[in-house]
């Protein structure tokens, strides 16, 4: 009997890294049920809970990101990086992977670097339209770089790039509901247009301020309803302000949406940050979207992600600084414009890559078998 495949998948830190990583692991298992998969993440980050919940083993490294505002704190960061490299080497020696996959996030740096230096084939999954510093460094020894945007030869060797798209949360596509049924389950009216405003699990300050400053405008929209995920970080303060000002009847407020598939199905228009994972979901679902890129990310990559869609008339864009004044008026005028919604839906759906996870898994398996 041939030896079982052993694959390491490293990265995390946010859902935008973790969900694709788990999707890739599931796709590897579908193609090769014998595969042994080990995740390597960062201690204290959300992957340490989400990965075991998905049924996979994970090892943690004490790695942390560099503090660009307080440089003196990076002495501790460098020490954690040194320790992480030692632990990554130990994990790789014990597990003996045939290939290593990096999906972005703190842990992928030391893990993929050590694996590459030990001669283990490595594959990078670059989600964004603008490559981060870590992946640009890791690409020097990577056998394959899987990307989701055109023009990535600006950052990586062209002969090692594979255009796959980004894997997404599989449950979003498994049981799609008709819009009317989804609206009913959320307590919405199927007869009214719906706008979903979501700034991530922790929330987005500018997007929340957009809603709070435009409550009178929302009140006047008798034919439009809004679902607003505030994020847990802001939920108490927002609840207090709504008690003071009053909450419009057509505004449904929640700190967290557990079933995003249901929320997307009910929405005629989504307002969102421009993370690569979220954008890939909108493409697959053909969902009209207004993107409000976060200004607090490395290399301002969310703005670059958004503009890659805007240039193809596949999304609308509101700068973060302009959101409080302009976001809600733009969302309301857009959701009432049926032709615009249809055009956005058609154009964004053309960018979908529904087989991303399977295509990446196939490439990982090929590298692993070559590396035996």
Short mmCIF file of C-alpha atoms in Angstrom, two decimals:
data_model
loop_
_atom_site.label_atom_id
_atom_site.label_comp_id
_atom_site.label_asym_id
_atom_site.label_seq_id
_atom_site.Cartn_x
_atom_site.Cartn_y
_atom_site.Cartn_z
CA UNK A 1 0.00 0.00 0.00
CA UNK A 2 1.27 3.48 -0.89
CA UNK A 3 2.16 5.85 1.91
CA UNK A 4 -0.60 8.24 3.04
CA UNK A 5 -0.19 11.87 2.08
CA UNK A 6 0.82 14.24 4.89
CA UNK A 7 0.04 17.93 4.38
CA UNK A 8 0.66 20.95 6.60
CA UNK A 9 -1.62 23.98 6.20
CA UNK A 10 -0.44 27.11 7.97
CA UNK A 11 -1.92 30.55 8.59
CA UNK A 12 -4.98 32.17 10.07
CA UNK A 13 -5.62 35.13 12.33
CA UNK A 14 -8.93 36.09 10.70
CA UNK A 15 -11.89 34.28 9.22
CA UNK A 16 -10.68 35.47 5.81
CA UNK A 17 -7.68 33.16 6.18
CA UNK A 18 -9.25 30.35 8.21
CA UNK A 19 -12.32 29.61 6.07
CA UNK A 20 -10.28 29.16 2.87
CA UNK A 21 -7.76 27.00 4.73
CA UNK A 22 -10.48 24.67 5.98
CA UNK A 23 -12.07 24.58 2.52
CA UNK A 24 -8.73 23.52 1.02
CA UNK A 25 -8.32 20.82 3.69
CA UNK A 26 -11.82 19.50 3.01
CA UNK A 27 -11.13 19.43 -0.72
CA UNK A 28 -7.88 17.50 -0.17
CA UNK A 29 -9.79 14.98 1.93
CA UNK A 30 -12.45 14.63 -0.78
CA UNK A 31 -9.80 13.78 -3.36
CA UNK A 32 -7.57 11.77 -1.05
CA UNK A 33 -9.44 10.42 2.01
CA UNK A 34 -6.18 8.90 3.23
CA UNK A 35 -4.50 12.30 3.60
CA UNK A 36 -3.24 13.31 7.04
CA UNK A 37 -3.59 17.08 7.49
CA UNK A 38 -2.03 19.16 10.25
CA UNK A 39 -2.73 22.86 10.72
CA UNK A 40 -0.20 25.26 12.22
CA UNK A 41 -1.62 28.52 13.58
CA UNK A 42 -0.82 31.35 15.94
CA UNK A 43 -1.43 30.90 19.66
CA UNK A 44 -4.38 32.87 20.94
CA UNK A 45 -5.85 33.50 17.49
CA UNK A 46 -9.24 32.29 16.30
CA UNK A 47 -7.86 29.38 14.27
CA UNK A 48 -7.02 27.59 17.53
CA UNK A 49 -10.77 27.14 18.07
CA UNK A 50 -12.18 27.13 14.53
CA UNK A 51 -9.87 24.47 13.10
CA UNK A 52 -10.53 21.80 15.78
CA UNK A 53 -14.26 22.56 15.45
CA UNK A 54 -13.91 21.64 11.77
CA UNK A 55 -12.34 18.31 12.72
CA UNK A 56 -8.63 18.98 12.19
CA UNK A 57 -5.61 18.94 14.50
CA UNK A 58 -3.74 22.20 14.97
CA UNK A 59 -0.44 23.20 16.57
CA UNK A 60 0.13 26.74 17.81
CA UNK A 61 3.15 29.01 17.42
CA UNK A 62 3.84 32.06 19.65
CA UNK A 63 4.25 34.27 16.56
CA UNK A 64 2.82 37.80 16.43
CA UNK A 65 2.64 40.57 13.86
CA UNK A 66 4.98 43.54 13.76
CA UNK A 67 3.80 46.71 15.49
CA UNK A 68 4.26 49.45 12.90
CA UNK A 69 3.23 52.25 15.29
CA UNK A 70 5.34 51.28 18.34
CA UNK A 71 8.62 49.99 16.93
CA UNK A 72 10.19 49.37 20.33
CA UNK A 73 7.63 46.63 20.98
CA UNK A 74 9.07 44.59 18.12
CA UNK A 75 11.89 43.31 20.31
CA UNK A 76 9.36 40.92 21.82
CA UNK A 77 7.96 40.19 18.36
CA UNK A 78 11.39 39.18 17.07
CA UNK A 79 11.88 36.86 20.05
CA UNK A 80 8.50 35.23 19.36
CA UNK A 81 9.45 34.84 15.71
CA UNK A 82 12.72 33.12 16.68
CA UNK A 83 10.86 30.75 19.02
CA UNK A 84 8.25 30.09 16.35
CA UNK A 85 10.89 29.06 13.82
CA UNK A 86 12.33 26.57 16.32
CA UNK A 87 8.89 25.13 17.05
CA UNK A 88 7.95 25.06 13.36
CA UNK A 89 11.10 23.07 12.60
CA UNK A 90 10.24 20.62 15.39
CA UNK A 91 6.65 20.22 14.14
CA UNK A 92 7.83 19.63 10.58
CA UNK A 93 10.50 17.12 11.66
CA UNK A 94 7.91 15.14 13.66
CA UNK A 95 5.03 15.29 11.15
CA UNK A 96 7.22 14.87 8.05
CA UNK A 97 4.88 16.66 5.58
CA UNK A 98 5.14 15.98 1.88
CA UNK A 99 3.90 19.50 1.09
CA UNK A 100 3.12 22.70 3.02
CA UNK A 101 0.41 25.24 2.23
CA UNK A 102 0.44 28.86 3.37
CA UNK A 103 -2.86 30.77 3.41
CA UNK A 104 -1.63 34.02 4.97
CA UNK A 105 -1.55 35.13 8.58
CA UNK A 106 1.18 35.26 11.20
CA UNK A 107 1.98 31.54 11.42
CA UNK A 108 2.44 30.99 7.70
CA UNK A 109 5.72 32.94 7.65
CA UNK A 110 7.93 30.78 9.88
CA UNK A 111 6.19 27.53 8.90
CA UNK A 112 6.49 27.94 5.13
CA UNK A 113 10.00 29.39 5.37
CA UNK A 114 11.25 26.45 7.42
CA UNK A 115 9.48 23.94 5.18
CA UNK A 116 10.98 25.45 2.05
CA UNK A 117 14.48 25.47 3.50
CA UNK A 118 14.07 21.78 4.38
CA UNK A 119 13.26 21.00 0.73
CA UNK A 120 9.54 20.41 1.27
CA UNK A 121 7.40 21.63 -1.67
CA UNK A 122 5.41 24.72 -0.65
CA UNK A 123 2.29 26.32 -2.10
CA UNK A 124 1.08 29.84 -1.31
CA UNK A 125 -2.51 30.98 -1.54
CA UNK A 126 -2.48 34.76 -2.09
CA UNK A 127 -6.02 36.05 -1.62
CA UNK A 128 -5.56 39.74 -2.30
CA UNK A 129 -4.92 41.78 -5.42
CA UNK A 130 -1.85 43.26 -3.74
CA UNK A 131 0.58 40.74 -2.29
CA UNK A 132 1.75 41.17 1.29
CA UNK A 133 5.38 41.35 2.37
CA UNK A 134 5.41 37.83 3.87
CA UNK A 135 4.08 36.13 0.75
CA UNK A 136 6.46 38.09 -1.50
CA UNK A 137 9.36 36.74 0.58
CA UNK A 138 7.98 33.19 0.76
CA UNK A 139 7.37 33.15 -3.00
CA UNK A 140 11.11 32.98 -3.66
CA UNK A 141 11.12 29.30 -2.73
CA UNK A 142 7.45 28.40 -3.33
CA UNK A 143 6.75 25.84 -6.04
CA UNK A 144 3.28 27.27 -6.78
CA UNK A 145 1.42 30.50 -5.97
CA UNK A 146 -2.37 30.33 -6.29
CA UNK A 147 -3.97 33.73 -6.92
CA UNK A 148 -7.41 35.28 -7.34
CA UNK A 149 -6.65 38.44 -9.32
CA UNK A 150 -5.14 39.29 -12.67
CA UNK A 151 -1.73 40.95 -12.88
CA UNK A 152 -0.09 39.12 -9.96
CA UNK A 153 3.11 38.66 -11.97
CA UNK A 154 3.93 42.11 -10.56
CA UNK A 155 4.75 40.30 -7.33
CA UNK A 156 5.48 36.67 -8.19
CA UNK A 157 7.35 34.68 -10.86
CA UNK A 158 4.87 34.28 -13.72
CA UNK A 159 5.77 30.64 -14.35
CA UNK A 160 4.74 29.65 -10.81
CA UNK A 161 1.38 31.47 -10.72
CA UNK A 162 -1.87 29.49 -10.96
CA UNK A 163 -5.12 31.44 -11.24
CA UNK A 164 -7.56 29.55 -9.02
CA UNK A 165 -9.65 32.17 -7.24
CA UNK A 166 -10.24 32.10 -3.49
CA UNK A 167 -11.97 29.23 -1.66
CA UNK A 168 -15.01 30.29 0.36
CA UNK A 169 -17.15 28.94 3.19
CA UNK A 170 -18.73 25.86 1.69
CA UNK A 171 -21.99 26.15 3.63
CA UNK A 172 -22.85 29.33 1.71
CA UNK A 173 -23.55 27.32 -1.43
CA UNK A 174 -24.76 24.00 -0.06
CA UNK A 175 -28.41 24.92 0.66
CA UNK A 176 -29.28 28.18 -1.10
CA UNK A 177 -32.70 29.53 -0.14
CA UNK A 178 -35.05 31.54 -2.35
CA UNK A 179 -34.97 35.24 -1.43
CA UNK A 180 -38.57 35.29 -0.13
CA UNK A 181 -38.03 32.29 2.14
CA UNK A 182 -34.78 33.72 3.49
CA UNK A 183 -36.46 37.06 4.18
CA UNK A 184 -39.25 35.35 6.08
CA UNK A 185 -36.79 33.41 8.22
CA UNK A 186 -35.07 36.69 9.15
CA UNK A 187 -38.35 38.38 10.01
CA UNK A 188 -38.23 40.63 6.95
CA UNK A 189 -40.84 41.50 4.36
CA UNK A 190 -40.32 39.76 1.03
CA UNK A 191 -42.16 42.65 -0.64
CA UNK A 192 -39.54 45.25 0.33
CA UNK A 193 -35.98 45.71 -0.89
CA UNK A 194 -33.34 44.65 1.66
CA UNK A 195 -29.89 46.09 2.39
CA UNK A 196 -27.44 44.03 4.46
CA UNK A 197 -24.77 46.09 6.25
CA UNK A 198 -21.95 44.00 7.66
CA UNK A 199 -18.53 45.14 8.85
CA UNK A 200 -17.13 41.84 10.08
CA UNK A 201 -17.56 39.97 13.37
CA UNK A 202 -15.98 42.79 15.41
CA UNK A 203 -17.63 45.56 13.42
CA UNK A 204 -16.47 48.59 11.45
CA UNK A 205 -16.56 52.02 13.09
CA UNK A 206 -17.15 54.11 9.96
CA UNK A 207 -19.94 51.84 8.72
CA UNK A 208 -21.63 51.93 12.10
CA UNK A 209 -21.35 55.71 12.21
CA UNK A 210 -22.90 55.77 8.73
CA UNK A 211 -26.04 54.13 10.05
CA UNK A 212 -26.25 56.15 13.27
CA UNK A 213 -25.87 59.46 11.43
CA UNK A 214 -28.48 58.52 8.85
CA UNK A 215 -31.28 57.20 11.10
CA UNK A 216 -33.73 59.91 9.91
CA UNK A 217 -33.02 58.94 6.28
CA UNK A 218 -33.61 55.27 7.09
CA UNK A 219 -36.91 56.15 8.78
CA UNK A 220 -38.17 57.75 5.57
CA UNK A 221 -37.58 54.61 3.47
CA UNK A 222 -40.95 52.86 3.72
CA UNK A 223 -40.07 50.54 0.83
CA UNK A 224 -36.57 49.54 2.01
CA UNK A 225 -35.50 47.48 5.05
CA UNK A 226 -32.05 47.16 6.56
CA UNK A 227 -30.21 44.38 8.41
CA UNK A 228 -27.27 45.82 10.34
CA UNK A 229 -24.54 43.71 11.92
CA UNK A 230 -22.86 46.09 14.34
CA UNK A 231 -20.10 43.74 15.50
CA UNK A 232 -19.70 42.66 19.10
CA UNK A 233 -17.12 45.34 19.92
CA UNK A 234 -19.59 48.17 19.25
CA UNK A 235 -22.89 46.50 20.14
CA UNK A 236 -23.40 47.84 23.68
CA UNK A 237 -22.67 51.47 22.77
CA UNK A 238 -24.92 51.27 19.72
CA UNK A 239 -27.74 49.69 21.69
CA UNK A 240 -27.55 52.55 24.20
CA UNK A 241 -27.62 55.17 21.42
CA UNK A 242 -30.59 53.52 19.74
CA UNK A 243 -32.48 53.50 23.03
CA UNK A 244 -31.84 57.22 23.23
CA UNK A 245 -32.62 58.12 19.61
CA UNK A 246 -35.09 55.39 18.80
CA UNK A 247 -34.63 52.55 16.34
CA UNK A 248 -36.53 52.74 13.03
CA UNK A 249 -39.01 49.92 12.44
CA UNK A 250 -37.31 49.07 9.14
CA UNK A 251 -33.86 48.59 10.77
CA UNK A 252 -33.06 45.14 12.17
CA UNK A 253 -30.00 45.34 14.45
CA UNK A 254 -27.79 42.43 15.57
CA UNK A 255 -24.26 42.18 16.90
CA UNK A 256 -23.46 38.98 14.98
CA UNK A 257 -25.03 36.98 12.14
CA UNK A 258 -24.40 33.27 12.58
CA UNK A 259 -25.91 32.20 9.25
CA UNK A 260 -24.40 34.47 6.62
CA UNK A 261 -25.81 32.31 3.83
CA UNK A 262 -29.32 33.14 5.02
CA UNK A 263 -28.51 36.85 5.32
CA UNK A 264 -26.97 37.00 1.84
CA UNK A 265 -29.96 35.17 0.33
CA UNK A 266 -32.38 37.73 1.79
CA UNK A 267 -30.34 40.76 0.71
CA UNK A 268 -30.83 42.65 -2.54
CA UNK A 269 -27.69 44.66 -1.81
CA UNK A 270 -24.77 44.10 0.57
CA UNK A 271 -22.58 46.78 2.16
CA UNK A 272 -19.26 45.29 3.25
CA UNK A 273 -15.56 45.70 3.86
CA UNK A 274 -13.38 44.57 0.95
CA UNK A 275 -11.63 41.52 2.36
CA UNK A 276 -10.62 39.02 -0.30
CA UNK A 277 -12.67 36.20 1.18
CA UNK A 278 -15.84 38.27 1.34
CA UNK A 279 -15.39 39.45 -2.24
CA UNK A 280 -15.01 35.86 -3.43
CA UNK A 281 -18.28 35.00 -1.68
CA UNK A 282 -20.09 37.87 -3.39
CA UNK A 283 -18.75 36.70 -6.76
CA UNK A 284 -20.00 33.16 -6.26
CA UNK A 285 -23.39 34.35 -5.05
CA UNK A 286 -23.70 37.03 -7.72
CA UNK A 287 -24.50 39.56 -5.01
CA UNK A 288 -24.55 43.32 -5.72
CA UNK A 289 -22.24 45.01 -3.23
CA UNK A 290 -20.98 48.37 -2.08
CA UNK A 291 -17.42 48.00 -0.78
CA UNK A 292 -16.03 50.19 2.01
CA UNK A 293 -12.35 49.18 2.28
CA UNK A 294 -10.79 49.21 5.72
CA UNK A 295 -7.94 51.74 5.96
CA UNK A 296 -6.32 49.71 8.74
CA UNK A 297 -4.76 46.92 6.68
CA UNK A 298 -1.24 46.39 5.33
CA UNK A 299 -0.46 48.04 1.99
CA UNK A 300 -4.09 49.29 1.86
CA UNK A 301 -4.86 46.02 0.08
CA UNK A 302 -8.63 46.24 0.62
CA UNK A 303 -8.83 49.38 -1.52
CA UNK A 304 -6.88 47.57 -4.24
CA UNK A 305 -9.25 44.58 -3.94
CA UNK A 306 -12.25 46.89 -4.30
CA UNK A 307 -10.87 48.78 -7.28
CA UNK A 308 -10.20 45.52 -9.13
CA UNK A 309 -13.99 44.99 -9.11
CA UNK A 310 -14.99 48.62 -9.63
CA UNK A 311 -12.91 48.74 -12.83
CA UNK A 312 -15.09 45.91 -14.19
CA UNK A 313 -18.35 47.52 -13.03
CA UNK A 314 -18.75 44.57 -10.65
CA UNK A 315 -19.07 46.59 -7.41
CA UNK A 316 -19.52 50.10 -6.07
CA UNK A 317 -16.97 51.80 -3.81
CA UNK A 318 -17.27 54.31 -0.98
CA UNK A 319 -14.04 55.44 0.72
CA UNK A 320 -13.99 54.84 4.47
CA UNK A 321 -13.59 58.55 5.27
CA UNK A 322 -16.67 59.40 3.19
CA UNK A 323 -18.87 56.60 4.54
CA UNK A 324 -20.71 58.50 7.32
CA UNK A 325 -21.99 61.08 4.84
CA UNK A 326 -22.35 59.10 1.62
CA UNK A 327 -22.75 55.37 2.33
CA UNK A 328 -26.46 55.18 3.22
CA UNK A 329 -27.61 57.57 0.46
CA UNK A 330 -25.60 55.53 -2.06
CA UNK A 331 -27.03 52.24 -0.76
CA UNK A 332 -30.61 53.51 -0.87
CA UNK A 333 -30.37 54.91 -4.39
CA UNK A 334 -28.67 51.71 -5.60
CA UNK A 335 -31.12 49.23 -4.06
CA UNK A 336 -34.01 51.12 -5.68
CA UNK A 337 -32.35 50.95 -9.11
CA UNK A 338 -33.29 47.56 -10.53
CA UNK A 339 -31.18 47.91 -13.69
CA UNK A 340 -28.09 48.81 -11.65
CA UNK A 341 -28.59 45.85 -9.31
CA UNK A 342 -28.95 43.50 -12.27
CA UNK A 343 -25.81 44.83 -13.96
CA UNK A 344 -23.75 44.56 -10.77
CA UNK A 345 -24.99 41.00 -10.18
CA UNK A 346 -24.16 39.89 -13.72
CA UNK A 347 -20.71 41.47 -13.72
CA UNK A 348 -19.61 40.19 -10.31
CA UNK A 349 -20.84 36.67 -11.08
CA UNK A 350 -18.54 36.58 -14.13
CA UNK A 351 -15.58 36.81 -11.73
CA UNK A 352 -16.58 33.72 -9.72
CA UNK A 353 -14.26 30.72 -9.45
CA UNK A 354 -16.52 28.02 -7.93
CA UNK A 355 -13.88 25.27 -8.07
CA UNK A 356 -11.12 27.19 -6.28
CA UNK A 357 -10.74 24.84 -3.30
CA UNK A 358 -10.71 21.72 -5.50
CA UNK A 359 -8.22 23.24 -7.94
CA UNK A 360 -5.86 24.22 -5.12
CA UNK A 361 -6.23 20.79 -3.52
CA UNK A 362 -5.32 19.10 -6.81
CA UNK A 363 -2.15 21.19 -7.01
CA UNK A 364 -1.24 20.46 -3.37
CA UNK A 365 -1.65 16.73 -3.94
CA UNK A 366 0.48 16.90 -7.10
CA UNK A 367 3.27 18.69 -5.22
CA UNK A 368 3.06 16.21 -2.34
CA UNK A 369 3.31 13.21 -4.64
CA UNK A 370 6.26 14.77 -6.45
CA UNK A 371 7.94 15.38 -3.11
CA UNK A 372 7.74 11.79 -1.89
#
